[in-house]
Amino acid sequence: MLVGIVGKPSTGKSTFFKAATLAEAEIANYPFTTIKPNRAIGYVKIECVDKDFNKQCTPRMGFCINHNRFVPIELLDVAGLIEGSYTGAGLGNQFLDDLRQADVLIHVIDISGSVNEKGEAVPALSYDPLKDVQFLEQEINIWFYMLLKKGWDKFARAAKQEGAELFKAVAKQLSGVNVTEDIAEETLKLFPEDITSWTEEQIKNFAKKIREKTKPILIAANKIDVPGSEKNLTRLKEAYPHYMIIACSAMAELELRQKTKDEILNYVPGEETFIIKKTLTEKESKILTYIQKEILEKYHHTGIQNVLNSAVFDFLKYIAIFPGGINNLIDSQGRTLPDCFLMKEGTTALDFAFKIHTDLGKGFVRAVDVKKRLTVGKEHILKHRDVLEIISTK
Ligand SMILES: Nc1nc2c(ncn2[C@@H]2O[C@H](COP(=O)(O)OP(=O)(O)OP(=O)(O)O)[C@@H](O)[C@H]2O)c(=O)[nH]1
Ligand SMILES: [Mg+2]
């Protein structure tokens, strides 16, 4: 699972990335601070199944705090994109190639309106952040359009050739951006059969539809800590009722995560409260009181964990499945419930067996729903937080 973080310069993409991963990333209030992409592990948070068995798990990857399991995902923070990047403005859009493998994009917007369209600092609330929603989508759509256009002659030939299947040619051309044959085929069905007759508008529309399926975008309305930002948030939600928009303060999350790492606080990402473990300086105390009053009490979280969870579970509709034995939840190295896999909704017991190991899939005999202690077959559809044992001949 790869989550791309995108947006115009200085909206807080690297701050978001750093808050979610605690990896090193340069942060500064001038545009194009990030040039080379940053890649690191972040986490989605789920209610761990260990508590259903009165146990404490020991994850192989990620971690578990108070029965909150943090399952690893990959995050990618890229350079800022400005309007017309595809024509070479700003850093151009070459770096979009870094996002080819992304499964979902988080569009970080500066909801406090303190950054203009070029990413330059301006007084808070002086720029209208609503203007940023469309341009970014368009830039990403144009990226897809340009990739499509590169293969257009091939498509036209495939369309004319007896027996050649157009959707295969389209999927091949766009395989680098995760377009599968299924996606190409279902999207082509929405357009006239003869692609040589398509207008530019239709090609652009096709690129947009394919982009929506392979790189869906949700919005992180960042810098909500800046006084007056709530009004912009309300306007944004009203203007884009069908978008997934989550308010956040990457700066607050970074502060809480870093202080927890330094053992000054106890804070579990995504929670509404934190515990102070050491005497604070006056400055630290002031910052934390602000975070408590202006963010946690108002919004119930800093939003960073919610954005990641929403991207994976609400938007991409993944579920988390744990392998485990009906009589034993411990692996050969003594770890309890060591693994947790993120799978697409609709995953069957057989899909899960293949995910763990091809041999398990090939030799599949039956599976056991460990929580319910029920035997299930190949076609059994799994649910979020299922624990499954696979019985296989191999
Ligand atoms: N008030 C506030 N400021 C923030 C927040 N997140 C980031 N910032 C500030 O916004 C500025 C830009 O942050 P970066 O994380 O470097 O932004 P970026 O989007 O990665 O910028 P580029 O790499 O240049 O595209 C810095 O001064 C940050 O401290 C936030 O949640 N609240
Ligand atoms: Mg950056």
Coordinates of C-alpha atoms and ligand atoms in Angstrom, one line a residue:
M1 CA 0.0 0.0 0.0
L2 CA 1.6 3.3 -1.1
V3 CA 0.0 6.6 -0.1
G4 CA 1.2 9.7 -2.1
I5 CA 1.2 13.1 -0.4
V6 CA 0.6 15.9 -3.0
G7 CA -0.3 19.6 -3.1
K8 CA 1.1 23.0 -4.0
P9 CA 4.3 24.1 -2.2
S10 CA 4.4 24.9 1.5
T11 CA 1.0 23.5 2.5
G12 CA 2.6 21.2 5.0
K13 CA 3.2 17.9 3.0
S14 CA 6.5 17.2 4.5
T15 CA 5.2 18.1 8.0
F16 CA 2.4 15.7 7.5
F17 CA 4.8 13.0 6.3
K18 CA 7.2 13.6 9.2
A19 CA 4.3 13.6 11.7
A20 CA 3.1 10.2 10.3
T21 CA 6.4 8.5 10.0
L22 CA 8.9 10.4 12.2
A23 CA 11.3 10.0 9.3
E24 CA 13.6 12.9 8.5
A25 CA 12.2 15.4 6.0
E26 CA 13.1 19.0 5.5
I27 CA 10.4 21.5 6.5
A28 CA 10.5 25.3 5.7
N29 CA 8.2 28.1 4.9
Y30 CA 9.5 28.8 1.4
P31 CA 8.3 27.0 -1.8
F32 CA 10.0 23.8 -3.2
T33 CA 11.7 22.8 0.1
T34 CA 11.2 19.2 -1.0
I35 CA 12.7 18.3 -4.4
K36 CA 13.6 14.7 -4.1
P37 CA 10.7 12.5 -2.8
N38 CA 10.7 11.3 0.8
R39 CA 9.6 7.7 1.3
A40 CA 9.0 6.1 4.7
I41 CA 6.7 3.9 6.7
G42 CA 3.5 5.3 8.4
Y43 CA 0.7 3.3 9.9
V44 CA -3.0 2.8 9.8
K45 CA -4.6 2.2 13.2
I46 CA -7.1 -0.5 14.0
E47 CA -8.7 -2.1 17.0
C48 CA -6.4 -5.1 17.5
V49 CA -8.0 -8.5 17.6
D50 CA -5.7 -9.5 20.5
K51 CA -8.2 -8.2 23.0
D52 CA -10.9 -10.5 21.6
F53 CA -8.7 -13.3 22.9
N54 CA -7.5 -11.6 26.1
K55 CA -3.9 -11.5 24.8
Q56 CA -1.3 -9.0 24.0
C57 CA 0.0 -9.3 20.5
T58 CA 3.7 -8.9 19.4
P59 CA 3.7 -7.6 15.9
R60 CA 6.4 -8.5 13.5
M61 CA 6.0 -5.2 11.8
G62 CA 4.3 -2.1 13.2
F63 CA 3.3 -2.0 16.9
C64 CA 0.4 -2.2 19.3
I65 CA -0.4 0.2 22.1
N66 CA -3.3 -0.5 24.4
H67 CA -4.8 -2.9 21.8
N68 CA -4.5 -0.3 19.1
R69 CA -2.7 -2.1 16.3
F70 CA -0.6 0.1 14.0
V71 CA -0.2 -1.6 10.6
P72 CA 2.5 -0.4 8.3
I73 CA 1.8 1.4 5.0
E74 CA 4.2 3.4 2.8
L75 CA 4.1 7.1 2.5
L76 CA 5.6 9.2 -0.3
D77 CA 6.1 13.0 0.1
V78 CA 6.8 14.7 -3.2
A79 CA 7.7 18.2 -4.4
G80 CA 5.0 20.9 -4.6
L81 CA 2.9 21.1 -7.7
I82 CA 1.7 24.5 -9.1
E83 CA -0.7 25.4 -11.7
G84 CA 0.7 24.7 -15.2
S85 CA 3.4 22.3 -13.8
Y86 CA 2.7 20.2 -16.9
T87 CA 4.0 23.0 -19.1
G88 CA 7.2 23.2 -17.0
A89 CA 6.1 25.8 -14.4
G90 CA 7.7 25.4 -11.0
L91 CA 9.6 22.2 -10.9
G92 CA 7.5 20.9 -13.8
N93 CA 5.7 17.6 -13.3
Q94 CA 8.6 15.2 -13.9
F95 CA 8.4 14.2 -10.2
L96 CA 4.8 13.0 -10.8
D97 CA 6.6 9.9 -12.0
D98 CA 7.5 9.2 -8.4
L99 CA 3.8 8.8 -7.7
R100 CA 3.3 6.2 -10.4
Q101 CA 2.8 3.3 -7.9
A102 CA 0.6 5.3 -5.5
D103 CA -2.7 3.6 -4.6
V104 CA -4.3 6.8 -3.3
L105 CA -3.3 10.5 -3.1
I106 CA -3.7 12.8 -0.1
H107 CA -4.1 16.4 -1.3
V108 CA -2.7 18.6 1.5
I109 CA -4.4 22.0 1.4
D110 CA -3.4 25.0 3.5
I111 CA -6.9 25.7 4.9
S112 CA -5.5 28.8 6.8
G113 CA -5.0 30.6 3.5
S114 CA -1.4 31.6 4.4
V115 CA 0.2 30.4 1.2
N116 CA -0.6 31.8 -2.3
E117 CA -1.0 29.8 -5.5
K118 CA 2.8 29.7 -6.0
G119 CA 3.4 28.4 -2.4
E120 CA 4.7 31.8 -1.2
A121 CA 3.9 32.9 2.4
V122 CA 1.1 35.5 2.6
P123 CA -0.8 36.8 5.7
A124 CA -3.1 34.1 7.2
L125 CA -6.7 34.0 5.7
S126 CA -5.7 36.3 2.8
Y127 CA -5.6 33.5 0.2
D128 CA -8.7 31.5 -0.6
P129 CA -7.8 27.8 -0.3
L130 CA -10.9 26.7 -2.2
K131 CA -9.0 27.6 -5.3
D132 CA -6.6 24.8 -4.8
V133 CA -8.9 21.8 -5.1
Q134 CA -9.4 21.9 -8.8
F135 CA -6.0 22.8 -10.1
L136 CA -4.3 19.8 -8.4
E137 CA -6.8 17.4 -9.8
Q138 CA -6.4 18.9 -13.2
E139 CA -2.6 18.6 -13.1
I140 CA -2.9 14.9 -12.2
N141 CA -5.5 14.4 -14.9
I142 CA -3.3 16.0 -17.5
W143 CA -0.4 13.8 -16.4
F144 CA -2.6 10.7 -17.2
Y145 CA -3.8 12.4 -20.4
M146 CA -0.2 12.9 -21.6
L147 CA 0.7 9.3 -20.8
L148 CA -2.4 8.2 -22.8
K149 CA -1.5 10.4 -25.8
K150 CA 1.9 8.8 -26.0
G151 CA 0.3 5.5 -26.8
W152 CA -2.5 6.9 -29.0
D153 CA -1.0 5.6 -32.3
K154 CA -0.8 2.2 -30.8
F155 CA -4.4 2.3 -29.6
A156 CA -5.6 3.4 -33.0
R157 CA -3.8 0.5 -34.6
A158 CA -5.1 -2.0 -32.0
A159 CA -8.6 -0.6 -32.6
K160 CA -8.4 -1.4 -36.4
Q161 CA -6.6 -4.7 -36.1
E162 CA -8.7 -7.8 -36.3
G163 CA -8.6 -9.7 -33.0
A164 CA -6.5 -7.1 -31.1
E165 CA -8.0 -6.0 -27.9
L166 CA -7.9 -2.3 -27.3
F167 CA -8.3 -2.5 -23.5
K168 CA -5.1 -4.6 -23.4
A169 CA -3.2 -2.0 -25.3
V170 CA -4.5 0.8 -23.0
A171 CA -3.7 -1.3 -19.8
K172 CA -0.2 -2.0 -21.1
Q173 CA 0.5 1.7 -21.9
L174 CA -0.7 2.7 -18.4
S175 CA 0.5 -0.3 -16.4
G176 CA 3.1 2.0 -14.8
V177 CA 0.3 4.0 -13.1
N178 CA -1.4 0.8 -11.8
V179 CA -4.1 0.6 -14.6
T180 CA -5.2 -3.0 -14.9
E181 CA -6.9 -4.7 -17.9
D182 CA -10.2 -4.7 -15.9
I183 CA -10.0 -1.0 -15.2
A184 CA -9.1 -0.2 -18.9
E185 CA -12.0 -2.4 -20.1
E186 CA -14.7 -1.1 -17.8
T187 CA -13.7 2.6 -18.5
L188 CA -13.5 2.0 -22.3
K189 CA -17.1 0.8 -22.1
L190 CA -18.2 4.3 -21.1
F191 CA -17.0 5.8 -24.4
P192 CA -17.7 5.3 -28.1
E193 CA -16.2 2.1 -29.5
D194 CA -14.2 3.6 -32.2
I195 CA -11.5 5.5 -30.4
T196 CA -10.2 7.1 -33.7
S197 CA -13.4 9.1 -33.6
W198 CA -12.8 10.5 -30.1
T199 CA -12.6 14.3 -29.6
E200 CA -9.8 15.8 -27.5
E201 CA -12.5 16.4 -24.8
Q202 CA -13.4 12.7 -24.8
I203 CA -9.7 11.7 -24.5
K204 CA -9.3 14.1 -21.5
N205 CA -12.5 12.7 -20.0
F206 CA -11.2 9.2 -20.4
A207 CA -7.9 10.1 -18.7
K208 CA -9.9 11.7 -15.8
K209 CA -12.0 8.6 -15.3
I210 CA -9.0 6.3 -15.3
R211 CA -7.2 8.6 -12.9
E212 CA -10.2 8.6 -10.5
K213 CA -10.1 4.8 -10.4
T214 CA -6.3 4.4 -9.9
K215 CA -5.3 7.5 -8.0
P216 CA -8.4 8.7 -6.0
I217 CA -7.7 11.9 -4.1
L218 CA -8.9 12.8 -0.6
I219 CA -8.3 16.2 1.0
A220 CA -6.3 16.9 4.2
A221 CA -7.3 20.4 5.2
N222 CA -4.1 21.3 7.1
K223 CA -3.1 24.1 9.4
I224 CA -6.5 24.0 11.2
D225 CA -4.6 25.3 14.3
V226 CA -4.4 28.8 12.7
P227 CA -7.2 31.0 14.2
G228 CA -10.0 31.7 11.7
S229 CA -9.3 28.5 9.6
E230 CA -12.6 26.9 10.6
K231 CA -14.6 29.3 8.4
N232 CA -12.5 28.1 5.4
L233 CA -13.1 24.5 6.4
T234 CA -16.9 25.0 6.5
R235 CA -16.8 26.8 3.1
L236 CA -14.7 24.0 1.6
K237 CA -17.0 21.3 2.8
E238 CA -20.0 23.2 1.5
A239 CA -18.4 23.8 -1.9
Y240 CA -17.3 20.2 -2.3
P241 CA -19.9 18.0 -0.5
H242 CA -18.9 14.8 -2.4
Y243 CA -15.3 15.0 -1.5
M244 CA -13.7 13.3 1.5
I245 CA -12.3 16.3 3.5
I246 CA -10.5 15.8 6.8
A247 CA -9.3 18.7 9.0
C248 CA -5.8 18.3 10.4
S249 CA -2.9 20.0 12.0
A250 CA 0.3 18.3 10.9
M251 CA 2.3 20.6 13.1
A252 CA 0.4 19.6 16.2
E253 CA 0.7 15.9 15.4
L254 CA 4.5 16.3 14.8
E255 CA 4.8 18.1 18.2
L256 CA 2.9 15.3 20.0
R257 CA 4.7 12.5 18.3
Q258 CA 8.2 14.0 18.8
K259 CA 7.6 14.7 22.5
T260 CA 6.4 11.1 22.9
K261 CA 9.5 9.9 21.3
D262 CA 11.6 12.1 23.6
E263 CA 9.6 10.6 26.5
I264 CA 8.1 13.9 27.6
L265 CA 4.6 12.8 26.8
N266 CA 2.5 9.7 26.3
Y267 CA 0.4 10.2 23.2
V268 CA -1.2 7.5 21.1
P269 CA -1.6 8.8 17.5
G270 CA -5.2 9.6 16.7
E271 CA -6.3 10.0 20.3
E272 CA -8.0 12.9 21.9
T273 CA -5.7 13.2 24.9
F274 CA -2.1 12.9 26.0
I275 CA -0.4 12.5 29.3
I276 CA 2.5 14.7 30.4
K277 CA 5.4 12.6 31.9
K278 CA 7.9 15.3 32.7
T279 CA 8.1 18.9 33.9
L280 CA 7.6 21.2 31.0
T281 CA 9.3 24.4 30.1
E282 CA 7.0 27.4 29.9
K283 CA 7.2 27.4 26.1
E284 CA 6.4 23.7 25.9
S285 CA 3.5 24.1 28.3
K286 CA 2.1 26.9 26.2
I287 CA 2.3 24.9 22.9
L288 CA 0.7 21.8 24.4
T289 CA -2.1 23.8 26.1
Y290 CA -2.8 25.4 22.7
I291 CA -2.9 22.0 21.0
Q292 CA -5.2 20.6 23.8
K293 CA -7.7 23.5 23.7
E294 CA -7.7 24.6 20.1
I295 CA -7.3 21.2 18.3
L296 CA -8.0 18.2 20.5
E297 CA -11.0 19.7 22.3
K298 CA -12.4 21.2 19.2
Y299 CA -11.7 18.4 16.6
H300 CA -11.1 15.4 18.9
H301 CA -7.8 14.6 17.1
T302 CA -5.1 16.2 15.1
G303 CA -6.5 14.5 12.0
I304 CA -3.3 12.9 10.7
Q305 CA -4.2 9.4 11.7
N306 CA -7.8 9.9 10.5
V307 CA -6.6 10.9 7.1
L308 CA -4.5 7.8 6.8
N309 CA -7.2 5.5 8.1
S310 CA -9.8 7.1 5.9
A311 CA -7.6 6.8 2.8
V312 CA -7.1 3.0 3.4
F313 CA -10.4 1.9 4.9
D314 CA -13.1 4.3 3.8
F315 CA -11.7 5.4 0.5
L316 CA -9.9 2.3 -0.9
K317 CA -12.1 0.0 1.1
Y318 CA -9.5 -2.2 2.5
I319 CA -10.0 -4.6 5.4
A320 CA -7.4 -5.9 7.9
I321 CA -7.1 -9.7 8.3
F322 CA -5.0 -11.6 10.8
P323 CA -3.6 -15.1 10.2
G324 CA -3.9 -17.3 13.3
G325 CA -4.5 -20.9 14.4
I326 CA -7.6 -22.1 16.1
N327 CA -5.5 -23.7 18.8
N328 CA -2.6 -21.4 18.7
L329 CA -2.1 -17.7 18.0
I330 CA 1.7 -17.9 18.5
D331 CA 4.2 -18.4 15.7
S332 CA 7.4 -20.5 15.7
Q333 CA 9.3 -17.5 17.1
G334 CA 7.0 -17.0 20.0
R335 CA 5.2 -14.0 18.6
T336 CA 1.5 -13.7 19.3
L337 CA -0.7 -12.6 16.3
P338 CA 2.5 -11.4 14.5
D339 CA 0.9 -10.5 11.2
C340 CA -1.9 -8.4 9.9
F341 CA -2.6 -8.0 6.2
L342 CA -4.4 -5.2 4.4
M343 CA -6.6 -6.6 1.7
K344 CA -9.4 -5.3 -0.6
E345 CA -13.0 -5.6 0.5
G346 CA -14.5 -8.7 -1.1
T347 CA -11.3 -10.8 -0.4
T348 CA -12.0 -14.5 -0.1
A349 CA -10.4 -17.2 2.1
L350 CA -8.6 -18.4 -0.9
D351 CA -7.3 -15.0 -1.9
F352 CA -6.0 -14.6 1.7
A353 CA -4.2 -18.0 1.5
F354 CA -2.5 -16.9 -1.7
K355 CA -1.5 -13.6 -0.1
I356 CA 0.2 -15.4 2.8
H357 CA 2.0 -17.9 0.5
T358 CA 1.4 -19.3 -3.0
D359 CA 1.8 -22.8 -1.7
L360 CA -1.0 -22.2 0.9
G361 CA -3.3 -21.1 -1.9
K362 CA -2.4 -24.0 -4.2
G363 CA -2.9 -26.6 -1.5
F364 CA -6.0 -24.9 0.0
V365 CA -8.3 -27.4 1.7
R366 CA -10.4 -25.3 4.0
A367 CA -10.1 -22.4 6.4
V368 CA -11.3 -21.7 9.9
D369 CA -12.8 -18.5 11.2
V370 CA -10.8 -18.5 14.4
K371 CA -13.0 -16.0 16.3
K372 CA -16.2 -17.9 15.5
R373 CA -14.5 -21.3 15.5
L374 CA -16.3 -22.1 12.2
T375 CA -15.0 -23.9 9.1
V376 CA -15.3 -21.9 5.9
G377 CA -14.6 -22.7 2.2
K378 CA -12.6 -21.1 -0.6
E379 CA -15.2 -18.6 -1.6
H380 CA -15.9 -17.3 2.0
I381 CA -15.8 -13.5 2.0
L382 CA -13.7 -12.1 4.8
K383 CA -14.6 -9.2 7.1
H384 CA -12.5 -6.5 8.7
R385 CA -10.7 -7.9 11.8
D386 CA -11.2 -11.6 10.9
V387 CA -8.7 -14.1 12.2
L388 CA -8.2 -16.9 9.7
E389 CA -6.4 -20.3 9.8
I390 CA -5.7 -21.9 6.4
I391 CA -5.6 -25.7 6.2
S392 CA -3.6 -26.6 3.2
T393 CA -2.0 -29.8 1.8
K394 CA 1.3 -27.9 1.2
Ligands
LIG1 N1 0.4 26.5 11.5 C1 0.7 25.4 10.9 N2 1.8 25.4 10.1 C2 2.2 24.3 9.5 C3 1.4 23.1 9.6 N3 2.0 22.1 8.8 C4 3.1 22.7 8.2 N4 3.2 24.0 8.6 C5 4.2 25.0 8.2 O1 4.1 25.2 6.8 C6 5.4 25.5 6.2 C7 5.6 24.5 5.1 O2 5.7 23.2 5.6 P1 6.4 22.0 4.7 O3 6.0 20.7 5.5 O4 7.8 22.2 4.4 O5 5.5 22.1 3.4 P2 5.6 21.3 2.0 O6 4.2 21.3 1.5 O7 6.3 20.1 2.2 O8 6.4 22.3 1.1 P3 7.3 22.1 -0.2 O9 8.2 20.9 0.1 O10 8.0 23.3 -0.4 O11 6.3 21.8 -1.3 C8 6.4 25.3 7.4 O12 6.7 26.6 7.9 C9 5.6 24.5 8.4 O13 6.1 24.7 9.7 C10 0.3 23.1 10.5 O14 -0.4 22.1 10.7 N5 0.0 24.3 11.1
MG2 MG 8.1 19.4 1.4

